[in-house]
Tab-separated table of C-alpha atoms and ligand atoms in Angstrom:
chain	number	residue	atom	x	y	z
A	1	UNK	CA	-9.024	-29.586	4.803
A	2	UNK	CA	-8.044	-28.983	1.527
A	3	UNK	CA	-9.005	-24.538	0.594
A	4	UNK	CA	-10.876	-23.364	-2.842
A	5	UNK	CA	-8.243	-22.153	-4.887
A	6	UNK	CA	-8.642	-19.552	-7.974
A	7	UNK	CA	-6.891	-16.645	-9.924
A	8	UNK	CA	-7.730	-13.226	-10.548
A	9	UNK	CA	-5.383	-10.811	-12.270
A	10	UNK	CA	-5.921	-7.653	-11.079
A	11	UNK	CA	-7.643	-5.524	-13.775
A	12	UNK	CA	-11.255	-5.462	-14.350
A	13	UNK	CA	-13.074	-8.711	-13.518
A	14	UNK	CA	-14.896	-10.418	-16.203
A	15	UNK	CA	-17.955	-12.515	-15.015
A	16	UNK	CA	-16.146	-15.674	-14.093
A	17	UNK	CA	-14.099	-13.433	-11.939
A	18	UNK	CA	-16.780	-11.705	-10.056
A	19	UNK	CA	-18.066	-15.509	-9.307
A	20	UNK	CA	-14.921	-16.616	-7.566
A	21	UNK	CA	-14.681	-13.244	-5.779
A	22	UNK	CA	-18.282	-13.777	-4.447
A	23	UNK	CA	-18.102	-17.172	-3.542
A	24	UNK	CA	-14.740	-15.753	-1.485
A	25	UNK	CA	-17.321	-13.065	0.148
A	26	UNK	CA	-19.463	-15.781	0.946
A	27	UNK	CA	-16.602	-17.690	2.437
A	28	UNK	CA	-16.196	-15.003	4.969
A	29	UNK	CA	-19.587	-14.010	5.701
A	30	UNK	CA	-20.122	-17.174	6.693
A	31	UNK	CA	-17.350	-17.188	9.227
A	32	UNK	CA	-14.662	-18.757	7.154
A	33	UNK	CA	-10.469	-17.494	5.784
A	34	UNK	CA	-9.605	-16.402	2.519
A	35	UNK	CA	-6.132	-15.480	1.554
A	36	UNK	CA	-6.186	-12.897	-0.769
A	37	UNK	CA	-3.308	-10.791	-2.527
A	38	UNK	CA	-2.898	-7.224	-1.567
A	39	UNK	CA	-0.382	-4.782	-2.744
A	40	UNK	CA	2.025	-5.116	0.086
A	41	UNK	CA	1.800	-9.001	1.014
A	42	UNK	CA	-0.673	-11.673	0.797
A	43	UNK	CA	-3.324	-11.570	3.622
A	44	UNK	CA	-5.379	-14.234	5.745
A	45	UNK	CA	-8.814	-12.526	5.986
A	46	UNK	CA	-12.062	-13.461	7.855
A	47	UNK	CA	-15.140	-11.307	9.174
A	48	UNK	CA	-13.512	-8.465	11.476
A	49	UNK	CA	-16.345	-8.066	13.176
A	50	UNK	CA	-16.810	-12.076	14.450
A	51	UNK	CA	-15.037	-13.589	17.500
A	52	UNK	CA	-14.370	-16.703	16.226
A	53	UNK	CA	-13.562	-15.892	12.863
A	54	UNK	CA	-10.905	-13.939	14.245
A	55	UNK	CA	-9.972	-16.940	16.100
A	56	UNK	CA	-9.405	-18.829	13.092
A	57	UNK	CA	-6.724	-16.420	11.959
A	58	UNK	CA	-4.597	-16.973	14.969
A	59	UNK	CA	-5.131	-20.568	14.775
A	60	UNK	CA	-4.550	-20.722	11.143
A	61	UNK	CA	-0.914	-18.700	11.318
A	62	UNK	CA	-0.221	-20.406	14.399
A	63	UNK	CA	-0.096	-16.771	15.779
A	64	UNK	CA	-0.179	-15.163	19.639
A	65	UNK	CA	-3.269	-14.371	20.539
A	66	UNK	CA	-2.291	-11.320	21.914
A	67	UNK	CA	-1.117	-9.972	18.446
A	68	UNK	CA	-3.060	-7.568	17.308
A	69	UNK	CA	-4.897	-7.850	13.350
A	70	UNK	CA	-5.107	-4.868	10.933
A	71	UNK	CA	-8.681	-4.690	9.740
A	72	UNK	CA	-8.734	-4.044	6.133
A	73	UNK	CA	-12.362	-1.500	4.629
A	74	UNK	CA	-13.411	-0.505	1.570
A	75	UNK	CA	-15.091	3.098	2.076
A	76	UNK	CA	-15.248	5.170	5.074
A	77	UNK	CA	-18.695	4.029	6.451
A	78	UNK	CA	-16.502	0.615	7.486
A	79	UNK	CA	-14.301	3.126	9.007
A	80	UNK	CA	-16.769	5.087	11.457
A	81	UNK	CA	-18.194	1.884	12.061
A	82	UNK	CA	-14.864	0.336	13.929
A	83	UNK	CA	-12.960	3.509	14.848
A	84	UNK	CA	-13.396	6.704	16.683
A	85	UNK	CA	-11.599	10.108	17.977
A	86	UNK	CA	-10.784	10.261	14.180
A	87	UNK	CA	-8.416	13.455	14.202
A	88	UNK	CA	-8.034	16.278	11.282
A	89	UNK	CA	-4.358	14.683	10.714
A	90	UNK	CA	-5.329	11.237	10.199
A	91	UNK	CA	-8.305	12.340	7.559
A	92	UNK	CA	-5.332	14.078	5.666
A	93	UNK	CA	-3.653	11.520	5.828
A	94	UNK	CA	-6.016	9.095	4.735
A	95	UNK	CA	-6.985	11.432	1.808
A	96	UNK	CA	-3.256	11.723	0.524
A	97	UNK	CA	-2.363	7.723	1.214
A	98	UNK	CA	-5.648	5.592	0.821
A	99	UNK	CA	-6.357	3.157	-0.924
A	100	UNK	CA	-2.396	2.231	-0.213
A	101	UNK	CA	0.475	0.504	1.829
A	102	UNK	CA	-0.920	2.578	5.135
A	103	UNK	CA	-2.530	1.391	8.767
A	104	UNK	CA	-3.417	3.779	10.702
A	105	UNK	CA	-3.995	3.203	14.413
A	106	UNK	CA	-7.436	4.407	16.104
A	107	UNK	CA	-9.623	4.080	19.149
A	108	UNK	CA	-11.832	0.989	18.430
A	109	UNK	CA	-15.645	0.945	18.903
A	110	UNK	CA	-17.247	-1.542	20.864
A	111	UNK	CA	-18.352	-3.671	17.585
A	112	UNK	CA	-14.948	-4.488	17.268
A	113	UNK	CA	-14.643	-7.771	19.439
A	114	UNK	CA	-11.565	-8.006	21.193
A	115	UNK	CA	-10.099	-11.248	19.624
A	116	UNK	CA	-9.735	-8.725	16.547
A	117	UNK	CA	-7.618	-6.256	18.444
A	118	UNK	CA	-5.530	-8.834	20.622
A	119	UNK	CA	-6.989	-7.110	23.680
A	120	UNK	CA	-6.081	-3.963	23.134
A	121	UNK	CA	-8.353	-0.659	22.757
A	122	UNK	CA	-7.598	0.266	19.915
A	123	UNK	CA	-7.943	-0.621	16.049
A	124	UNK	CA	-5.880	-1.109	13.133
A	125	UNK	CA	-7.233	0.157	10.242
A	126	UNK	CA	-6.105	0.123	6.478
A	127	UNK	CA	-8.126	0.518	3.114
A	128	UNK	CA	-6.037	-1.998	0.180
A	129	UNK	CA	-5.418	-0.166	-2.902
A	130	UNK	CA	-5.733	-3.620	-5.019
A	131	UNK	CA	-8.128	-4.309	-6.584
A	132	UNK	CA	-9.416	-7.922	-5.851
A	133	UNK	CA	-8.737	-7.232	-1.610
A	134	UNK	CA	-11.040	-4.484	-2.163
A	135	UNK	CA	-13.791	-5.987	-4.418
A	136	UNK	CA	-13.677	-8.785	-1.963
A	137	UNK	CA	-14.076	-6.738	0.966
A	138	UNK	CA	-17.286	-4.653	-0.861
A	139	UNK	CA	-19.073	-7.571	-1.960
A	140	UNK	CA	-18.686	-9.409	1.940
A	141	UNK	CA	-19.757	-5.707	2.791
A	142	UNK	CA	-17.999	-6.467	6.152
A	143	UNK	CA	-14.333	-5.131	7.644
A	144	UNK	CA	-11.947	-8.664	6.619
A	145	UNK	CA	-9.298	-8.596	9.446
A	146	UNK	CA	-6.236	-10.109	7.470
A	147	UNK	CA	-2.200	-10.519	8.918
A	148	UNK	CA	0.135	-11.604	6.838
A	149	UNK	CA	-0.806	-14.720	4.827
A	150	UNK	CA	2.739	-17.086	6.480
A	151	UNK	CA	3.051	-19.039	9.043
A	152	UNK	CA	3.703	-17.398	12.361
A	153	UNK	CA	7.562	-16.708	12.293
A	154	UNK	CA	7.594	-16.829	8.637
A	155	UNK	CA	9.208	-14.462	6.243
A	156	UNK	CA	5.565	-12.954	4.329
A	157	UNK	CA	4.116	-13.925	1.047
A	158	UNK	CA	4.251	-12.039	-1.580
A	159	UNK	CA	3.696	-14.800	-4.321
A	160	UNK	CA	1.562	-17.333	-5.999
A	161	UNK	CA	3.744	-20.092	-5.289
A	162	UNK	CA	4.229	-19.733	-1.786
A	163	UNK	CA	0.934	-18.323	-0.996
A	164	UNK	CA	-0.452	-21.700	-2.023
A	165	UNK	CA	2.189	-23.777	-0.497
A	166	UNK	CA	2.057	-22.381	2.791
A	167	UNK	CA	-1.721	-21.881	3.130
A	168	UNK	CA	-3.680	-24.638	1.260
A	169	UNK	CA	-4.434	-27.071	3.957
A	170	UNK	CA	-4.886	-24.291	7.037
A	171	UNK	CA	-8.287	-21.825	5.286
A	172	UNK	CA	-11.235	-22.434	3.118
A	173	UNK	CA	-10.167	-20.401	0.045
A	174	UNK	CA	-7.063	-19.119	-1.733
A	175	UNK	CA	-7.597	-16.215	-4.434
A	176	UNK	CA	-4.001	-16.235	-6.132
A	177	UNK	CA	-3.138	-12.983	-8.398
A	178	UNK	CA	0.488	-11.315	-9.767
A	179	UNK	CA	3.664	-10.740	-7.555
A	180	UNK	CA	2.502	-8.243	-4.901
A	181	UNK	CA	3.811	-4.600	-6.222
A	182	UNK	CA	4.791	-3.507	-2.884
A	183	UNK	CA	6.311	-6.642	-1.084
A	184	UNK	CA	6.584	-5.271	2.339
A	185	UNK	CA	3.670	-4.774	4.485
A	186	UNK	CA	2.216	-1.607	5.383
A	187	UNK	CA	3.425	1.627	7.135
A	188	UNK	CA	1.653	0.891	10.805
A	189	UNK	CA	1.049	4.304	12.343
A	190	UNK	CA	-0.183	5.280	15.406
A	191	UNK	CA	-3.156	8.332	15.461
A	192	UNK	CA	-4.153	8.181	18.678
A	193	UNK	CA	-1.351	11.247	19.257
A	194	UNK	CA	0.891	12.642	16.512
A	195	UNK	CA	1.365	10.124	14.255
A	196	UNK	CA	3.822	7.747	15.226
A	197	UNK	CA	5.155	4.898	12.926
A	198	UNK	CA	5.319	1.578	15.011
A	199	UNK	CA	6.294	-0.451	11.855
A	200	UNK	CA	8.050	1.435	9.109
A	201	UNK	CA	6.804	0.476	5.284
A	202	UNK	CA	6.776	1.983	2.170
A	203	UNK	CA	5.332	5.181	2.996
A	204	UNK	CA	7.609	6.883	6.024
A	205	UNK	CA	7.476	8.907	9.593
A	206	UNK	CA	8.890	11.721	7.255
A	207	UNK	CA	6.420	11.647	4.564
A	208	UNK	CA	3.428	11.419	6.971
A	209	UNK	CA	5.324	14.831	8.715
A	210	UNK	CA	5.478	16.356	5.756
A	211	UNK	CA	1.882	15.458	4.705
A	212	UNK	CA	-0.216	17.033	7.557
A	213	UNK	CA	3.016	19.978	8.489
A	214	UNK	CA	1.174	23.240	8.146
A	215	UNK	CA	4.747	25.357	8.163
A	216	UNK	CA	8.431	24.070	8.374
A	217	UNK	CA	7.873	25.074	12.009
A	218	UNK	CA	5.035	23.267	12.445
A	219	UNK	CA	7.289	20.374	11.488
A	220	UNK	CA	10.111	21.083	13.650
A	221	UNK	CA	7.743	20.635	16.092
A	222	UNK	CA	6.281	17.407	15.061
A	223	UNK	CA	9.842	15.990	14.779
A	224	UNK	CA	10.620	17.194	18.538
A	225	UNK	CA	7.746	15.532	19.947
A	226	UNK	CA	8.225	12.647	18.353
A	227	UNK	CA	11.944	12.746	19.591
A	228	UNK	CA	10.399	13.168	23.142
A	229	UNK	CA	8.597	10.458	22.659
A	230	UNK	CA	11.072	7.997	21.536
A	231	UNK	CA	12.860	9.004	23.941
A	232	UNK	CA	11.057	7.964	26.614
A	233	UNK	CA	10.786	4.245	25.331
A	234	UNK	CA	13.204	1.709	27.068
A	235	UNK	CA	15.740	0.221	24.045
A	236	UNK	CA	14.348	-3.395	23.566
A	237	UNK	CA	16.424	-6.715	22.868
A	238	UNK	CA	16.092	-6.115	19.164
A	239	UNK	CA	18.907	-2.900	19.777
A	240	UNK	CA	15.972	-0.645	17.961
A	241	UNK	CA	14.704	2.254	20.062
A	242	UNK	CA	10.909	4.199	19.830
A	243	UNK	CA	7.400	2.826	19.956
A	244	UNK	CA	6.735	-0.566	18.501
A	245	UNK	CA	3.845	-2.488	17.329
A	246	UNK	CA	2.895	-5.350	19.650
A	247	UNK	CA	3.507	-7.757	16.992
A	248	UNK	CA	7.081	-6.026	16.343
A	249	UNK	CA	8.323	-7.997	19.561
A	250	UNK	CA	8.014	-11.603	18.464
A	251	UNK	CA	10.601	-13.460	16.337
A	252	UNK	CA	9.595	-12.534	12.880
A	253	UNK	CA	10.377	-13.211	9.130
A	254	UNK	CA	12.891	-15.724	9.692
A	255	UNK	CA	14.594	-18.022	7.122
A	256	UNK	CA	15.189	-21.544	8.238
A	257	UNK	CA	18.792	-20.361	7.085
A	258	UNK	CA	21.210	-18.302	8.955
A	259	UNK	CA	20.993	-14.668	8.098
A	260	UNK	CA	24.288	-12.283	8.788
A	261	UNK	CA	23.558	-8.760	8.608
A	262	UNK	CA	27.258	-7.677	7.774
A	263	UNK	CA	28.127	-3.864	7.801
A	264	UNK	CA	28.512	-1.883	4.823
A	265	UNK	CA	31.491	-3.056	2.996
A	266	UNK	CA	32.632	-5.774	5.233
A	267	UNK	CA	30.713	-8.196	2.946
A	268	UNK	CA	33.318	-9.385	1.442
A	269	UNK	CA	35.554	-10.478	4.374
A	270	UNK	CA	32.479	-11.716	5.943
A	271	UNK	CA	32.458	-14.080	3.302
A	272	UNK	CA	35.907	-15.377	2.800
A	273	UNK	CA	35.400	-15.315	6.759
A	274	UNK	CA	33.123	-17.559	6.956
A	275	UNK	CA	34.364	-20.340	3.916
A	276	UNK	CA	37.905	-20.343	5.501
A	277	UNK	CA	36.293	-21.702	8.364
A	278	UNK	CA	34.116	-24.279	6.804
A	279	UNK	CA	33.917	-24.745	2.683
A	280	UNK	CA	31.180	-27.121	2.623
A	281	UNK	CA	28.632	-24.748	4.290
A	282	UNK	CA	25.956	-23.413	1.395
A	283	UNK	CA	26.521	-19.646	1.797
A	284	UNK	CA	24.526	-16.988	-0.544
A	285	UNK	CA	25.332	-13.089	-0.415
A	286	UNK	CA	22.440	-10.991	-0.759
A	287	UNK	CA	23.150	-7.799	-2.620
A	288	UNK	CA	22.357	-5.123	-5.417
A	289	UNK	CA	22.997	-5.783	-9.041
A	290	UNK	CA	26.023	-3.499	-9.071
A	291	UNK	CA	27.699	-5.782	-6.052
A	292	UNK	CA	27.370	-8.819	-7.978
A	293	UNK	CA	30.830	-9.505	-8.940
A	294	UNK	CA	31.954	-9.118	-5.873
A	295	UNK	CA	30.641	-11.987	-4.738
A	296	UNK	CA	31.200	-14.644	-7.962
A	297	UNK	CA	28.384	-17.367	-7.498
A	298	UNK	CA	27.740	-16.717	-4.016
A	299	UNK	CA	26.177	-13.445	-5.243
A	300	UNK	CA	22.310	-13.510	-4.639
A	301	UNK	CA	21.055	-10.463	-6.403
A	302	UNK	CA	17.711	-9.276	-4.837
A	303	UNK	CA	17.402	-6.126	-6.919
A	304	UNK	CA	18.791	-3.376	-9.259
A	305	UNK	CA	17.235	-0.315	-6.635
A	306	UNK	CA	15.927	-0.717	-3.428
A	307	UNK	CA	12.356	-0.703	-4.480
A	308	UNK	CA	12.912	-3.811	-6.974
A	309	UNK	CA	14.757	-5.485	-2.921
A	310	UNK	CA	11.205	-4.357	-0.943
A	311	UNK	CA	9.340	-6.068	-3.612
A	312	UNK	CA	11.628	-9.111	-3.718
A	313	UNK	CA	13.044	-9.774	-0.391
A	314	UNK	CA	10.299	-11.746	1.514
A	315	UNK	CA	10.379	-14.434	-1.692
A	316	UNK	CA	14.544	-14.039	-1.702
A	317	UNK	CA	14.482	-15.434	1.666
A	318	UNK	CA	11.913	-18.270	1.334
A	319	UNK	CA	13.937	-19.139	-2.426
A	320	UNK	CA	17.036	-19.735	-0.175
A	321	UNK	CA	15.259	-22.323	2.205
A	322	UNK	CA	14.308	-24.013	-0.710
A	323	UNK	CA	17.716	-24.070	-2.425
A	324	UNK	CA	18.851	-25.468	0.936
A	325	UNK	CA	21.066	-22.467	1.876
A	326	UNK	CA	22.917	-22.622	5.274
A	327	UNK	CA	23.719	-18.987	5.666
A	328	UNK	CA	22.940	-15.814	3.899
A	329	UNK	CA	25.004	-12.618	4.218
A	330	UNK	CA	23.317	-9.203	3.825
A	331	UNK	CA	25.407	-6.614	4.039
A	332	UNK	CA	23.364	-3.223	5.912
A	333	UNK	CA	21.378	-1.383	2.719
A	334	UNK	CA	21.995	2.216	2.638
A	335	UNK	CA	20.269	4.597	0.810
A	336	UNK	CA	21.590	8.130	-1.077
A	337	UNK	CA	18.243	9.675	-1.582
A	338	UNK	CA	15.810	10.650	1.357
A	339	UNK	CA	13.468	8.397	-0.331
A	340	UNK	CA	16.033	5.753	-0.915
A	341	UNK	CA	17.003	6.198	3.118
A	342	UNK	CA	13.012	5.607	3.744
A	343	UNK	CA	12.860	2.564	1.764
A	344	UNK	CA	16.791	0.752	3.204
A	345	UNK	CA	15.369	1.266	6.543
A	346	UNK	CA	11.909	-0.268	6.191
A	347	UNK	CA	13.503	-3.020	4.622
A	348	UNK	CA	16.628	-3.549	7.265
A	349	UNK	CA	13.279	-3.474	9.521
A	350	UNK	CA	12.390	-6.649	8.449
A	351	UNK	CA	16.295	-7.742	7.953
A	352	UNK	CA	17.321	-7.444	11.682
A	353	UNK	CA	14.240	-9.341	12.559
A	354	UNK	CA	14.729	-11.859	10.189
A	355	UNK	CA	18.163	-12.571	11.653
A	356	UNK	CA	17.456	-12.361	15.204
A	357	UNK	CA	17.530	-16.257	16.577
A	358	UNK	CA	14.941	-15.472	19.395
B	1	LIG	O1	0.482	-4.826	4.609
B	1	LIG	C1	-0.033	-5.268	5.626
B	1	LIG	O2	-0.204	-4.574	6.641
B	1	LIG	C2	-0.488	-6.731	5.610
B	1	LIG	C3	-1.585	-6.878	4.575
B	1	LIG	C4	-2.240	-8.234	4.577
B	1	LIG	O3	-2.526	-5.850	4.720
B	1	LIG	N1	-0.891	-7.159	6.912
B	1	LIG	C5	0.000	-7.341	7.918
B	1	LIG	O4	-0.566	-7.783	9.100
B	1	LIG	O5	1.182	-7.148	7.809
B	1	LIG	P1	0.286	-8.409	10.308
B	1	LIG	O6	-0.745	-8.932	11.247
B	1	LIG	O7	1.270	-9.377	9.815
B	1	LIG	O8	0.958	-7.167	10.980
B	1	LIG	C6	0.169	-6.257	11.685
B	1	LIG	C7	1.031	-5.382	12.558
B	1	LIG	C8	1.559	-6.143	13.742
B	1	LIG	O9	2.899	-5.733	13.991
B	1	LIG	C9	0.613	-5.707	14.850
B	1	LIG	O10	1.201	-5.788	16.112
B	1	LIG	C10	0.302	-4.275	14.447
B	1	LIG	O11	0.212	-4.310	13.048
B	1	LIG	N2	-0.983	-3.835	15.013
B	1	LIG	C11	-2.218	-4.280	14.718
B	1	LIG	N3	-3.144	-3.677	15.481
B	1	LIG	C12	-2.478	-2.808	16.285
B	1	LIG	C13	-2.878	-1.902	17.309
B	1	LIG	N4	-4.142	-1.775	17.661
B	1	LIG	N5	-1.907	-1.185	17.916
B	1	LIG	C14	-0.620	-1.305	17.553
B	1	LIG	N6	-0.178	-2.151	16.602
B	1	LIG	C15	-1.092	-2.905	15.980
B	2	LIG	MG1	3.040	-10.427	9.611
């Protein structure tokens, strides 16, 4: 099988534009997979709503069945049609953050089938803020459940290049647009109590506080529940502690190339470390513009601020595998900023997973 493959930018769509993106809404009412672009990562979408089309996902990505898809709407009639017990907090929320980089987690309804949820109850739910996932998603005028667009196991897509590399012979149609703006996938967020993060994005646990806190008391209290409830969750193999995501315990985002998460100024040694022991392995050093000359030619700068290392990381990692690197060294990001300290740890998220050999 060889899928469609066409290119929107993503600005208004002249006619030939609106074709493809119809022909892609045919694609997936009629039970078929469409990678599209999003502002986080690329997706793999089909009909939500459809067994087997959300079979085709899992088969497609080569993904456990048991991992659960985020179903992606374009107005809020999708949304009481899959999800209910929608609290106060979570419309807030949804006011302040959709469209955007946000899932929020919600009781399912029975139209949901449960090959959509991997089993479970309940429904992940985001609205895309770009624009061709969410023309394509009005004109198939049905919920597209869409995971990442890689390869189970696979760092994400966030490109053109790799999108099509990756996904060409595995779905029916490719639409192919700009770098994604985001690069990291969505905030996932639990609403079926306080909100909870499971998967930490662009948008944080302290924002999402801070968005539906009536009082700094108020938020006190938010922060000692959720404290309780982290507390209460066993420490899994990964060393991270609190509430997961089901999909949070498989191996994830990995590199065909070593990846050495080094502590914050040990870089360095690291390095010399590692090339005292062996010259002829291919070693890169991940870091911020300012590190650069640190490093010489072993520097591999993925960013002047941390937003600029969100957007580029998940196409760093793939560019390494394709130079042939052996090992990458990352030393731990670090932000100054609460903002900045929101962003380093949704991206060391993804880091620690990506060098975790399980
Ligand atoms: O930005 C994104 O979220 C991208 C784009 C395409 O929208 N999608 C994405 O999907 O990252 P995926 O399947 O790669 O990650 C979905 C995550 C997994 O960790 C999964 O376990 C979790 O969301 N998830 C989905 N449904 C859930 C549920 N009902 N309860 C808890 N976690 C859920
Ligand atoms: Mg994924």
């Amino acid at each position: 099988m060889s899928a469609i493959v066409a290119k929107i930018a993503p600005k208004d769509f002249n006619k030939e534009e609106l074709d493809i993106l119809n022909k892609a809404a045919k694609v997936i009412v009629n039970g078929g997979t469409v990678v599209f672009p999003t502002e986080t990562v690329y997706g793999l979408g089909a009909n939500a709503l459809s067994s087997s089309s959300a079979q085709k996902i899992y088969k497609a990505k080569g993904r456990p069945s048991d991992n659960p898809l985020i179903v992606h709407i374009s107005d809020y009639e999708m949304l009481e049609l899959i999800a209910t017990n929608i609290s106060d907090d979570a419309r807030i929320l949804m006011n302040k953050f959709w469209p955007g980089p946000l899932t929020l987690i919600f009781d399912k309804k029975d139209i949901v089938p449960s090959d959509t949820t991997g089993g479970l109850n309940t429904v992940a739910v985001r609205m895309p803020s770009h624009k061709v996932a969410l023309e394509l998603i009005r004109l198939a005028k049905l919920p597209i459940a869409a995971p990442s667009a890689n390869i189970s196991t696979r760092p994400s897509i966030t490109s053109s290049t790799y999108a099509l590399r990756e996904m060409a012979d595995r779905v029916d149609m490719i639409i192919l647009s700009d770098d994604c703006e985001i690069g990291l996938e969505s905030t996932v967020c639990d609403m079926t109590g306080i909100p909870v993060v499971l998967r930490p994005g662009k948008i944080s646990q302290r924002e999402i506080f801070e968005v539906i806190a009536k009082d700094e008391t108020h938020l006190q209290k938010l922060y000692a529940e959720l404290e309780n409830i982290t507390n209460k969750v066993e420490e899994s193999d990964d060393g991270i502690k609190g509430p997961k995501s089901p999909g949070m315990k498989y191996r994830h985002y990995s590199p065909e190339a070593k990846l050495l998460i080094a502590k914050k100024g040990e870089g360095l040694r690291v390095l010399n470390e590692v090339i005292a022991q062996n010259d002829l392995i291919k070693v890169k050093v991940f870091c911020l513009q300012k590190d650069a000359k640190l490093y010489g030619d072993r520097a591999e700068v993925i960013g002047i601020t941390l937003e600029d290392v969100g957007k580029n990381i998940f196409t760093k990692l793939r560019q390494m595998d394709d130079n042939q690197v052996d090992l990458i060294i990352c030393e731990v990001l670090e932000g100054n900023t609460p903002s900045e300290k929101d962003m380093a740890k949704a991206i060391m998220n993804r880091l620690i997973k990506a060098s975790s050999n399980k």
